[in-house]
CSV table of C-alpha atoms and ligand atoms in Angstrom, one decimal:
chain,number,residue,atom,x,y,z
L,1,UNK,CA,146.4,-46.6,221.0
L,2,UNK,CA,145.1,-43.0,221.0
L,3,UNK,CA,142.6,-42.4,218.2
L,4,UNK,CA,143.0,-38.7,218.4
L,5,UNK,CA,146.5,-39.1,217.2
L,6,UNK,CA,145.1,-40.1,213.8
L,7,UNK,CA,142.2,-37.7,213.6
L,8,UNK,CA,138.7,-39.1,213.0
L,9,UNK,CA,138.3,-41.6,210.2
L,10,UNK,CA,135.3,-41.2,208.0
L,11,UNK,CA,134.2,-44.7,209.3
L,12,UNK,CA,134.1,-43.4,212.8
L,13,UNK,CA,131.8,-40.5,211.8
L,14,UNK,CA,129.3,-43.0,210.2
L,15,UNK,CA,125.8,-43.3,211.6
L,16,UNK,CA,123.5,-46.1,210.4
L,17,UNK,CA,120.9,-44.8,207.9
L,18,UNK,CA,122.5,-41.4,207.3
L,19,UNK,CA,122.6,-40.3,203.7
L,20,UNK,CA,124.3,-37.5,201.8
L,21,UNK,CA,122.8,-38.3,198.4
L,22,UNK,CA,119.5,-39.0,196.7
L,23,UNK,CA,119.0,-41.0,193.5
L,24,UNK,CA,116.4,-40.1,190.9
L,25,UNK,CA,113.4,-42.5,190.9
L,26,UNK,CA,111.6,-43.4,187.6
L,27,UNK,CA,107.9,-42.7,187.1
L,28,UNK,CA,107.0,-45.9,188.8
L,29,UNK,CA,108.8,-44.8,192.0
L,30,UNK,CA,111.6,-47.3,191.4
L,31,UNK,CA,115.3,-46.7,191.2
L,32,UNK,CA,116.5,-47.1,187.6
L,33,UNK,CA,119.1,-49.7,188.5
L,34,UNK,CA,117.6,-53.1,187.6
L,35,UNK,CA,117.3,-55.6,190.4
L,36,UNK,CA,119.6,-58.0,188.6
L,37,UNK,CA,122.5,-55.5,188.7
L,38,UNK,CA,122.2,-54.7,192.4
L,39,UNK,CA,124.4,-56.1,195.1
L,40,UNK,CA,122.9,-58.8,197.3
L,41,UNK,CA,124.5,-57.2,200.4
L,42,UNK,CA,125.2,-53.5,201.0
L,43,UNK,CA,128.8,-52.4,200.5
L,44,UNK,CA,130.7,-51.6,203.7
L,45,UNK,CA,130.7,-47.9,203.2
L,46,UNK,CA,130.5,-45.1,205.8
L,47,UNK,CA,127.1,-43.5,206.1
L,48,UNK,CA,127.3,-39.7,206.6
L,49,UNK,CA,125.5,-36.5,205.7
L,50,UNK,CA,127.1,-34.3,203.0
L,51,UNK,CA,128.4,-31.6,205.3
L,52,UNK,CA,130.2,-34.1,207.5
L,53,UNK,CA,131.9,-35.6,204.4
L,54,UNK,CA,132.9,-32.2,203.0
L,55,UNK,CA,134.3,-31.0,206.4
L,56,UNK,CA,136.1,-34.3,207.0
L,57,UNK,CA,138.0,-34.2,203.8
L,58,UNK,CA,138.5,-30.4,203.8
L,59,UNK,CA,140.0,-30.6,207.3
L,60,UNK,CA,142.2,-33.5,206.4
L,61,UNK,CA,143.5,-31.7,203.3
L,62,UNK,CA,144.5,-28.8,205.5
L,63,UNK,CA,146.9,-31.1,207.4
L,64,UNK,CA,149.0,-31.4,204.3
L,65,UNK,CA,152.1,-29.3,203.8
L,66,UNK,CA,153.1,-28.3,200.3
L,67,UNK,CA,155.0,-25.5,198.5
L,68,UNK,CA,151.8,-23.6,198.5
L,69,UNK,CA,151.6,-23.6,202.3
L,70,UNK,CA,155.1,-22.6,203.2
L,71,UNK,CA,158.8,-22.7,202.6
L,72,UNK,CA,159.9,-26.3,201.6
L,73,UNK,CA,163.7,-26.5,201.5
L,74,UNK,CA,163.9,-30.2,200.9
L,75,UNK,CA,167.4,-30.8,199.5
L,76,UNK,CA,167.8,-33.0,196.4
L,77,UNK,CA,164.0,-32.8,195.8
L,78,UNK,CA,163.7,-29.3,194.3
L,79,UNK,CA,160.4,-28.4,195.8
L,80,UNK,CA,159.9,-25.2,193.9
L,81,UNK,CA,157.0,-23.0,193.0
L,82,UNK,CA,154.7,-24.5,190.3
L,83,UNK,CA,153.2,-21.7,188.4
L,84,UNK,CA,149.4,-22.1,188.4
L,85,UNK,CA,149.2,-21.4,184.7
L,86,UNK,CA,150.9,-24.8,184.1
L,87,UNK,CA,147.9,-26.5,185.8
L,88,UNK,CA,145.5,-24.7,183.5
L,89,UNK,CA,147.4,-25.8,180.5
L,90,UNK,CA,147.7,-29.4,181.7
L,91,UNK,CA,143.9,-29.4,182.4
L,92,UNK,CA,142.8,-28.2,179.0
L,93,UNK,CA,140.1,-30.6,177.9
L,94,UNK,CA,141.6,-30.7,174.4
L,95,UNK,CA,144.5,-32.6,176.0
L,96,UNK,CA,142.9,-34.4,178.9
L,97,UNK,CA,140.1,-35.9,176.8
L,98,UNK,CA,142.6,-37.5,174.4
L,99,UNK,CA,142.4,-41.3,174.3
L,100,UNK,CA,145.6,-43.2,173.9
L,101,UNK,CA,144.2,-45.3,171.1
L,102,UNK,CA,142.5,-42.5,169.0
L,103,UNK,CA,143.7,-42.0,165.5
L,104,UNK,CA,147.1,-40.2,165.4
L,105,UNK,CA,145.9,-37.7,162.9
L,106,UNK,CA,143.6,-36.3,165.6
L,107,UNK,CA,146.3,-36.0,168.2
L,108,UNK,CA,148.7,-33.7,166.3
L,109,UNK,CA,148.5,-31.0,169.0
L,110,UNK,CA,149.7,-33.2,171.7
L,111,UNK,CA,152.5,-34.6,169.5
L,112,UNK,CA,153.5,-31.1,168.7
L,113,UNK,CA,153.9,-30.3,172.4
L,114,UNK,CA,156.1,-33.4,172.8
L,115,UNK,CA,158.3,-32.4,169.8
L,116,UNK,CA,158.6,-28.8,170.9
L,117,UNK,CA,159.5,-29.8,174.5
L,118,UNK,CA,162.1,-32.2,173.2
L,119,UNK,CA,163.6,-29.4,171.1
L,120,UNK,CA,163.7,-27.1,174.1
L,121,UNK,CA,165.4,-29.8,176.2
L,122,UNK,CA,168.0,-30.4,173.5
L,123,UNK,CA,168.8,-26.7,173.5
L,124,UNK,CA,169.0,-26.5,177.3
L,125,UNK,CA,171.3,-29.6,177.6
L,126,UNK,CA,173.3,-29.5,174.4
L,127,UNK,CA,172.2,-33.0,173.5
L,128,UNK,CA,170.8,-34.3,170.1
L,129,UNK,CA,167.6,-36.1,171.0
L,130,UNK,CA,165.3,-37.0,173.9
L,131,UNK,CA,162.6,-39.6,174.7
L,132,UNK,CA,159.8,-38.4,176.9
L,133,UNK,CA,158.7,-41.9,177.8
L,134,UNK,CA,160.2,-42.6,181.3
L,135,UNK,CA,157.8,-41.9,184.2
L,136,UNK,CA,160.4,-40.8,186.8
L,137,UNK,CA,164.0,-40.1,187.4
L,138,UNK,CA,164.8,-43.7,188.4
L,139,UNK,CA,162.9,-44.9,185.3
L,140,UNK,CA,165.0,-42.5,183.2
L,141,UNK,CA,168.2,-43.9,184.8
L,142,UNK,CA,167.2,-47.4,183.8
L,143,UNK,CA,166.3,-46.3,180.3
L,144,UNK,CA,169.5,-44.4,179.9
L,145,UNK,CA,171.6,-47.4,181.1
L,146,UNK,CA,169.7,-49.6,178.7
L,147,UNK,CA,170.6,-47.2,175.9
L,148,UNK,CA,174.3,-47.5,177.0
L,149,UNK,CA,174.1,-51.3,177.1
L,150,UNK,CA,172.4,-51.3,173.7
L,151,UNK,CA,175.2,-49.2,172.3
L,152,UNK,CA,178.0,-51.5,173.6
L,153,UNK,CA,176.1,-54.6,172.4
L,154,UNK,CA,175.7,-53.1,169.0
L,155,UNK,CA,179.5,-53.0,168.7
L,156,UNK,CA,179.8,-56.5,169.9
L,157,UNK,CA,181.4,-55.3,173.1
L,158,UNK,CA,179.5,-57.6,175.5
L,159,UNK,CA,182.1,-57.5,178.3
L,160,UNK,CA,181.1,-54.0,179.5
L,161,UNK,CA,179.0,-55.0,182.5
L,162,UNK,CA,180.1,-52.5,185.2
L,163,UNK,CA,179.1,-49.0,186.1
L,164,UNK,CA,181.1,-46.5,188.2
L,165,UNK,CA,179.0,-44.7,190.7
L,166,UNK,CA,180.3,-42.1,193.2
L,167,UNK,CA,179.7,-42.8,196.9
L,168,UNK,CA,177.8,-39.6,197.2
L,169,UNK,CA,175.3,-40.6,194.5
L,170,UNK,CA,171.5,-40.7,194.9
L,171,UNK,CA,170.4,-44.2,195.9
L,172,UNK,CA,168.6,-44.7,192.7
L,173,UNK,CA,171.9,-44.7,190.7
L,174,UNK,CA,173.2,-48.0,192.0
L,175,UNK,CA,169.7,-49.4,192.2
L,176,UNK,CA,169.0,-48.6,188.5
L,177,UNK,CA,172.3,-50.1,187.5
L,178,UNK,CA,171.6,-53.3,189.4
L,179,UNK,CA,168.1,-53.5,187.8
L,180,UNK,CA,169.7,-53.1,184.4
L,181,UNK,CA,171.9,-56.2,185.2
L,182,UNK,CA,175.1,-54.1,185.7
L,183,UNK,CA,177.6,-54.4,188.4
L,184,UNK,CA,178.4,-51.3,190.5
L,185,UNK,CA,181.9,-50.0,191.2
L,186,UNK,CA,181.9,-47.3,193.8
L,187,UNK,CA,184.3,-44.4,193.5
L,188,UNK,CA,185.2,-42.5,196.6
L,189,UNK,CA,184.8,-38.8,197.3
L,190,UNK,CA,187.7,-36.6,198.5
L,191,UNK,CA,187.4,-34.7,201.7
L,192,UNK,CA,186.2,-31.8,199.6
L,193,UNK,CA,183.2,-33.8,198.5
L,194,UNK,CA,184.3,-34.3,194.9
L,195,UNK,CA,185.0,-37.4,192.9
L,196,UNK,CA,188.4,-38.8,194.0
L,197,UNK,CA,190.4,-38.8,190.8
L,198,UNK,CA,193.1,-41.1,192.2
L,199,UNK,CA,190.5,-43.6,193.2
L,200,UNK,CA,188.9,-43.3,189.8
L,201,UNK,CA,192.2,-43.8,188.1
L,202,UNK,CA,192.7,-47.0,190.1
L,203,UNK,CA,189.3,-48.3,189.1
L,204,UNK,CA,189.8,-47.5,185.4
L,205,UNK,CA,193.2,-49.2,185.2
L,206,UNK,CA,191.8,-52.2,187.0
L,207,UNK,CA,188.5,-52.6,185.3
L,208,UNK,CA,188.9,-50.6,182.0
L,209,UNK,CA,187.6,-53.1,179.4
L,210,UNK,CA,184.6,-54.0,181.6
L,211,UNK,CA,183.4,-50.4,182.2
L,212,UNK,CA,180.1,-49.6,180.5
L,213,UNK,CA,179.6,-46.2,182.0
L,214,UNK,CA,180.2,-43.8,184.8
L,215,UNK,CA,177.2,-42.1,186.4
L,216,UNK,CA,177.7,-38.6,187.7
L,217,UNK,CA,175.4,-36.0,189.4
L,218,UNK,CA,176.5,-32.5,188.8
L,219,UNK,CA,176.3,-30.4,190.9
L,220,UNK,CA,176.7,-33.5,193.1
L,221,UNK,CA,174.6,-34.5,196.0
L,222,UNK,CA,176.5,-32.2,198.2
L,223,UNK,CA,175.6,-29.3,196.0
L,224,UNK,CA,179.2,-29.0,194.7
L,225,UNK,CA,180.2,-28.5,191.1
L,226,UNK,CA,182.4,-31.4,189.9
L,227,UNK,CA,185.3,-29.3,188.6
L,228,UNK,CA,187.1,-32.3,187.0
L,229,UNK,CA,184.4,-33.4,184.6
L,230,UNK,CA,186.5,-32.8,181.4
L,231,UNK,CA,189.3,-34.9,182.9
L,232,UNK,CA,186.9,-37.6,184.2
L,233,UNK,CA,185.0,-37.8,180.9
L,234,UNK,CA,188.3,-38.2,179.0
L,235,UNK,CA,189.4,-41.1,181.4
L,236,UNK,CA,186.1,-42.9,180.9
L,237,UNK,CA,185.9,-42.3,177.1
L,238,UNK,CA,189.5,-43.4,176.7
L,239,UNK,CA,188.7,-46.7,178.3
L,240,UNK,CA,185.7,-47.2,176.1
L,241,UNK,CA,182.9,-46.3,178.6
L,242,UNK,CA,180.2,-43.7,178.3
L,243,UNK,CA,179.3,-40.8,180.6
L,244,UNK,CA,175.9,-40.7,182.2
L,245,UNK,CA,174.6,-37.5,183.7
L,246,UNK,CA,172.0,-37.7,186.5
L,247,UNK,CA,170.2,-34.4,185.7
L,248,UNK,CA,167.4,-34.9,188.3
L,249,UNK,CA,168.2,-31.5,189.7
L,250,UNK,CA,169.0,-29.4,186.7
L,251,UNK,CA,168.0,-26.1,188.4
L,252,UNK,CA,171.5,-24.7,189.0
L,253,UNK,CA,172.6,-25.6,185.4
L,254,UNK,CA,169.9,-23.7,183.6
L,255,UNK,CA,171.7,-20.8,182.0
L,256,UNK,CA,175.1,-21.8,183.4
L,257,UNK,CA,176.3,-24.7,181.4
L,258,UNK,CA,175.1,-27.8,179.4
L,259,UNK,CA,175.9,-31.4,180.1
L,260,UNK,CA,176.2,-32.1,176.3
L,261,UNK,CA,179.1,-29.5,176.2
L,262,UNK,CA,180.9,-31.2,179.1
L,263,UNK,CA,181.4,-34.6,177.6
L,264,UNK,CA,178.2,-36.4,178.7
L,265,UNK,CA,176.7,-39.0,176.3
L,266,UNK,CA,173.4,-39.8,178.0
L,267,UNK,CA,171.3,-38.1,180.7
L,268,UNK,CA,168.0,-37.9,182.3
L,269,UNK,CA,166.0,-34.9,183.6
L,270,UNK,CA,163.4,-34.9,186.3
L,271,UNK,CA,160.7,-32.7,184.7
L,272,UNK,CA,158.8,-32.8,188.1
L,273,UNK,CA,161.7,-31.2,189.9
L,274,UNK,CA,163.4,-28.7,187.5
L,275,UNK,CA,160.5,-28.0,185.2
L,276,UNK,CA,157.8,-27.5,187.9
L,277,UNK,CA,155.2,-30.2,188.4
L,278,UNK,CA,153.8,-30.5,192.0
L,279,UNK,CA,155.4,-33.7,193.3
L,280,UNK,CA,156.1,-35.6,196.5
L,281,UNK,CA,154.7,-38.7,198.0
L,282,UNK,CA,155.7,-40.7,195.0
L,283,UNK,CA,154.4,-38.8,192.0
L,284,UNK,CA,153.6,-37.7,189.4
L,285,UNK,CA,156.8,-37.7,187.5
L,286,UNK,CA,158.6,-37.7,184.2
L,287,UNK,CA,162.2,-38.5,183.5
L,288,UNK,CA,163.1,-37.8,179.9
L,289,UNK,CA,166.3,-39.3,178.6
L,290,UNK,CA,168.6,-37.4,176.2
L,291,UNK,CA,171.5,-38.6,174.2
L,292,UNK,CA,174.3,-37.0,172.2
L,293,UNK,CA,174.6,-37.2,168.5
L,294,UNK,CA,175.2,-40.7,167.3
L,295,UNK,CA,173.2,-42.4,170.0
L,296,UNK,CA,169.7,-41.4,168.9
L,297,UNK,CA,169.0,-44.9,167.4
L,298,UNK,CA,169.4,-46.5,170.8
L,299,UNK,CA,166.5,-44.5,172.4
L,300,UNK,CA,163.4,-46.6,172.9
L,301,UNK,CA,161.0,-46.6,170.0
L,302,UNK,CA,157.9,-44.5,171.0
L,303,UNK,CA,154.7,-45.4,169.3
L,304,UNK,CA,152.5,-42.3,168.8
L,305,UNK,CA,150.1,-43.9,171.3
L,306,UNK,CA,152.5,-43.6,174.2
L,307,UNK,CA,154.2,-40.3,175.1
L,308,UNK,CA,154.9,-40.9,178.8
L,309,UNK,CA,153.3,-38.8,181.5
L,310,UNK,CA,151.7,-36.2,179.2
L,311,UNK,CA,150.4,-33.9,181.9
L,312,UNK,CA,153.9,-33.4,183.3
L,313,UNK,CA,155.3,-32.9,179.8
L,314,UNK,CA,152.6,-30.2,179.3
L,315,UNK,CA,153.5,-28.4,182.5
L,316,UNK,CA,157.2,-28.5,181.6
L,317,UNK,CA,156.5,-27.0,178.2
L,318,UNK,CA,154.3,-24.3,179.7
L,319,UNK,CA,157.0,-23.5,182.3
L,320,UNK,CA,159.7,-23.1,179.7
L,321,UNK,CA,157.5,-20.9,177.4
L,322,UNK,CA,156.4,-18.8,180.4
L,323,UNK,CA,160.0,-18.0,181.4
L,324,UNK,CA,161.2,-17.6,177.8
L,325,UNK,CA,164.8,-18.0,176.5
L,326,UNK,CA,166.3,-15.2,178.5
L,327,UNK,CA,164.6,-15.7,181.9
L,328,UNK,CA,165.3,-19.4,181.9
L,329,UNK,CA,168.9,-18.4,182.2
L,330,UNK,CA,168.2,-16.8,185.6
L,331,UNK,CA,167.0,-20.0,187.2
L,332,UNK,CA,170.5,-21.4,187.9
L,333,UNK,CA,172.2,-18.2,189.1
L,334,UNK,CA,169.2,-17.4,191.5
L,335,UNK,CA,169.0,-20.9,192.9
L,336,UNK,CA,172.7,-20.7,193.5
L,337,UNK,CA,172.6,-17.3,195.1
L,338,UNK,CA,169.8,-18.3,197.5
L,339,UNK,CA,171.6,-21.4,198.7
L,340,UNK,CA,174.9,-19.6,199.3
L,341,UNK,CA,173.1,-16.8,201.1
L,342,UNK,CA,171.6,-19.3,203.6
L,343,UNK,CA,174.8,-21.2,204.0
L,344,UNK,CA,177.0,-18.2,204.7
L,345,UNK,CA,174.4,-16.6,207.1
L,346,UNK,CA,174.1,-19.8,209.2
L,347,UNK,CA,177.5,-21.3,209.2
L,348,UNK,CA,178.5,-19.7,212.5
L,349,UNK,CA,175.8,-21.8,214.3
L,350,UNK,CA,175.5,-24.9,212.0
L,351,UNK,CA,178.5,-27.1,211.2
L,352,UNK,CA,179.6,-26.6,207.5
L,353,UNK,CA,181.8,-29.6,206.8
L,354,UNK,CA,182.7,-28.4,203.3
L,355,UNK,CA,183.3,-24.7,203.0
L,356,UNK,CA,183.3,-22.7,199.8
L,357,UNK,CA,180.8,-21.9,197.0
L,358,UNK,CA,177.9,-24.3,196.6
L,359,UNK,CA,175.4,-24.5,193.8
L,360,UNK,CA,171.6,-24.9,194.4
L,361,UNK,CA,171.9,-26.8,197.7
L,362,UNK,CA,174.4,-27.6,200.5
L,363,UNK,CA,174.8,-29.8,203.6
L,364,UNK,CA,175.3,-28.9,207.2
L,365,UNK,CA,176.5,-31.5,209.6
L,366,UNK,CA,174.1,-30.7,212.5
L,367,UNK,CA,174.5,-27.9,215.0
L,368,UNK,CA,178.0,-26.4,215.5
L,369,UNK,CA,177.7,-26.8,219.3
L,370,UNK,CA,177.6,-30.6,219.8
L,371,UNK,CA,177.5,-30.3,223.6
L,372,UNK,CA,173.7,-29.7,223.7
L,373,UNK,CA,172.8,-33.2,222.6
L,374,UNK,CA,170.4,-31.7,220.1
L,375,UNK,CA,170.5,-33.7,216.8
L,376,UNK,CA,169.6,-32.9,213.2
L,377,UNK,CA,166.4,-34.9,213.8
L,378,UNK,CA,165.5,-32.6,216.6
L,379,UNK,CA,166.2,-29.4,214.6
L,380,UNK,CA,164.0,-30.8,211.7
L,381,UNK,CA,161.1,-31.6,214.1
L,382,UNK,CA,161.4,-28.2,215.7
L,383,UNK,CA,161.2,-26.4,212.3
L,384,UNK,CA,157.7,-28.0,211.9
L,385,UNK,CA,156.6,-26.0,215.0
L,386,UNK,CA,157.5,-22.8,213.2
L,387,UNK,CA,155.6,-23.7,210.0
L,388,UNK,CA,158.5,-24.8,207.8
L,389,UNK,CA,158.9,-28.1,206.1
L,390,UNK,CA,162.1,-29.8,207.3
L,391,UNK,CA,165.1,-30.0,205.0
L,392,UNK,CA,166.4,-33.4,203.9
L,393,UNK,CA,168.0,-35.1,206.9
L,394,UNK,CA,170.6,-37.9,207.3
L,395,UNK,CA,171.3,-37.8,203.6
L,396,UNK,CA,173.8,-37.8,202.0
L,397,UNK,CA,175.4,-40.5,204.2
L,398,UNK,CA,178.9,-38.9,204.1
L,399,UNK,CA,178.2,-37.1,207.4
L,400,UNK,CA,176.5,-38.3,210.6
L,401,UNK,CA,174.1,-35.3,211.0
L,402,UNK,CA,173.4,-34.3,207.4
L,403,UNK,CA,170.9,-31.4,207.0
L,404,UNK,CA,170.6,-30.7,203.4
L,405,UNK,CA,169.0,-27.4,202.4
L,406,UNK,CA,167.7,-26.4,198.9
L,407,UNK,CA,165.8,-23.1,198.9
L,408,UNK,CA,165.2,-23.0,195.0
L,409,UNK,CA,165.3,-19.8,192.9
L,410,UNK,CA,161.7,-18.8,193.6
L,411,UNK,CA,161.9,-17.7,197.2
L,412,UNK,CA,162.0,-14.0,198.1
L,413,UNK,CA,164.7,-12.6,200.4
L,414,UNK,CA,162.0,-12.0,203.1
L,415,UNK,CA,161.0,-15.7,203.1
L,416,UNK,CA,164.6,-16.8,203.2
L,417,UNK,CA,165.4,-14.3,206.0
L,418,UNK,CA,162.5,-15.6,208.0
L,419,UNK,CA,163.8,-19.2,207.6
L,420,UNK,CA,167.3,-18.1,208.7
L,421,UNK,CA,165.9,-16.3,211.8
L,422,UNK,CA,164.1,-19.5,212.8
L,423,UNK,CA,167.2,-21.7,212.2
L,424,UNK,CA,169.1,-19.3,214.5
L,425,UNK,CA,166.3,-19.3,217.1
L,426,UNK,CA,166.4,-23.2,217.2
L,427,UNK,CA,170.2,-23.1,217.6
L,428,UNK,CA,169.7,-20.7,220.5
L,429,UNK,CA,166.9,-22.9,222.0
L,430,UNK,CA,169.3,-25.9,221.7
L,431,UNK,CA,171.5,-24.1,224.2
L,432,UNK,CA,169.0,-22.6,226.6
L,433,UNK,CA,166.2,-25.2,226.5
L,434,UNK,CA,167.4,-28.4,224.7
L,435,UNK,CA,164.4,-30.4,226.0
L,436,UNK,CA,162.1,-28.1,224.1
L,437,UNK,CA,163.8,-29.0,220.9
L,438,UNK,CA,164.3,-32.7,221.6
L,439,UNK,CA,160.6,-33.2,222.3
L,440,UNK,CA,159.4,-31.2,219.3
L,441,UNK,CA,157.1,-30.9,217.4
L,442,UNK,CA,154.6,-29.4,219.8
L,443,UNK,CA,152.2,-27.6,217.4
L,444,UNK,CA,151.5,-30.3,214.8
L,445,UNK,CA,148.4,-32.6,214.7
L,446,UNK,CA,150.8,-35.6,215.3
L,447,UNK,CA,153.7,-35.4,217.7
L,448,UNK,CA,156.9,-37.3,217.3
L,449,UNK,CA,156.3,-40.7,215.8
L,450,UNK,CA,158.2,-43.8,216.5
L,451,UNK,CA,160.0,-44.1,213.2
L,452,UNK,CA,161.1,-47.7,213.7
L,453,UNK,CA,157.7,-48.9,214.8
L,454,UNK,CA,156.0,-47.0,211.9
L,455,UNK,CA,158.4,-48.6,209.4
L,456,UNK,CA,158.2,-52.1,210.9
L,457,UNK,CA,154.4,-52.2,211.8
L,458,UNK,CA,152.7,-49.7,209.5
L,459,UNK,CA,149.0,-49.4,210.0
L,460,UNK,CA,147.6,-49.3,206.5
L,461,UNK,CA,144.0,-50.3,206.8
L,462,UNK,CA,141.0,-49.3,208.9
L,463,UNK,CA,140.5,-52.9,210.0
L,464,UNK,CA,144.1,-53.2,211.2
L,465,UNK,CA,143.6,-50.1,213.3
L,466,UNK,CA,140.4,-51.4,214.9
L,467,UNK,CA,142.2,-54.6,215.7
L,468,UNK,CA,145.1,-52.7,217.2
L,469,UNK,CA,142.7,-50.7,219.3
L,470,UNK,CA,140.9,-53.8,220.7
I,1,LIG,C1,165.1,-37.3,192.8
I,1,LIG,C2,166.4,-37.8,192.3
I,1,LIG,C3,166.5,-39.0,191.6
I,1,LIG,C4,165.3,-40.0,191.4
I,1,LIG,O1,164.2,-39.4,190.8
I,1,LIG,P1,162.7,-40.0,191.0
I,1,LIG,O2,161.8,-39.2,190.1
I,1,LIG,O3,162.4,-39.8,192.4
I,1,LIG,O4,162.8,-41.5,190.6
I,1,LIG,C5,167.7,-39.4,191.1
I,1,LIG,N1,168.8,-38.7,191.2
I,1,LIG,C6,168.8,-37.6,192.0
I,1,LIG,C7,170.1,-36.8,192.1
I,1,LIG,C8,167.6,-37.1,192.5
I,1,LIG,O5,167.6,-36.0,193.2
């Protein structure tokens, strides 16, 4: 295996006896650490001088790609600009030095931030109360479904054990329902990408008394506004179920409409997506859960000692205050404008399976010209060569060559035009030099990896890599 592929490891830079530190000696020329507390054998640590350590990690960090490096149109993930002032607020020592077990009367400031954020979320969503406790979107889904189960059980209605989930839903929806001990009933999408009302009617008439809830994402995973929500909400409510709103991506809704006004009973919000916390690679996150009036008592009890992921809460509050009541209403329209602009400008070269107005994101089904053999994977890899993060690919599963693009509201027209130009260039390359695209990326530290091998035999430790090399 080629070591260059991975860059140098700090262990490979180690030279026996090299040091990048010095410890103070006491007046007898001894280190202060008593003999009894020292290790019998040295720890297996790399030995390097300070410059080598600094350069090693600085160079590694430069291999990262983030929203601060370039355009990051990763659909369904809302990788938007995270204002730097949020970081300053979240890093204030008055907050970061709080201890979870210190007396509540000394944490009033942090509690006020939580209360004020909850109030802002209630206003933005039209719901009555929120808990800030869940640590991610999926965690929020589980919490919200437990609220729903608690509600049904409180009425002695124990037979409601099933949840309707559209086939276009994010994978966490059915997963959360399963973890909550509920059974999943899948409702189909129409060819226009919306919930199929006929299929829903069939499910409701078949399963009515066992339906606990229906989970919906709106705009859905295809970036389309579910026009029939009032009708759907009535069908579900009439059969005794509750409406759950997956608000992971609330961007397009801000300033446009509110889930609470559309008949939803319970929802979660991904603060780390819509309300600007740098995320990716698994964290950090926060998935507050909101409920309509009458369901407040089913929210989890939050002791003053536990307010979820406070730094994310702080950033969200700073973000909302920075925008203010009027500007926050521009988020949705601008996110929608940017997505539609890209879609309309590229649909002559990329296959648009569902035409018409989208919201904050949309899905292409690969290149329009299928004769080149260039796939969505190839296009995504080639984008890396041009300094763009790839869009979400092969999701949603409704199409074979899904390429899901979400520009967010923050990007300037120049940035978006630059991306469009590169997408057109790749479409052209696919015709004139398909091999160039199929073998991309060419300019990144690591070329095309074997996804299957990487997933089946991941190398996760230094030892494993040494063994693999020998
Ligand atoms: C991201 C996302 C989730 C899951 O959120 P996590 O914070 O990653 O757990 C759920 N639903 C939708 C629609 C999402 O985009």
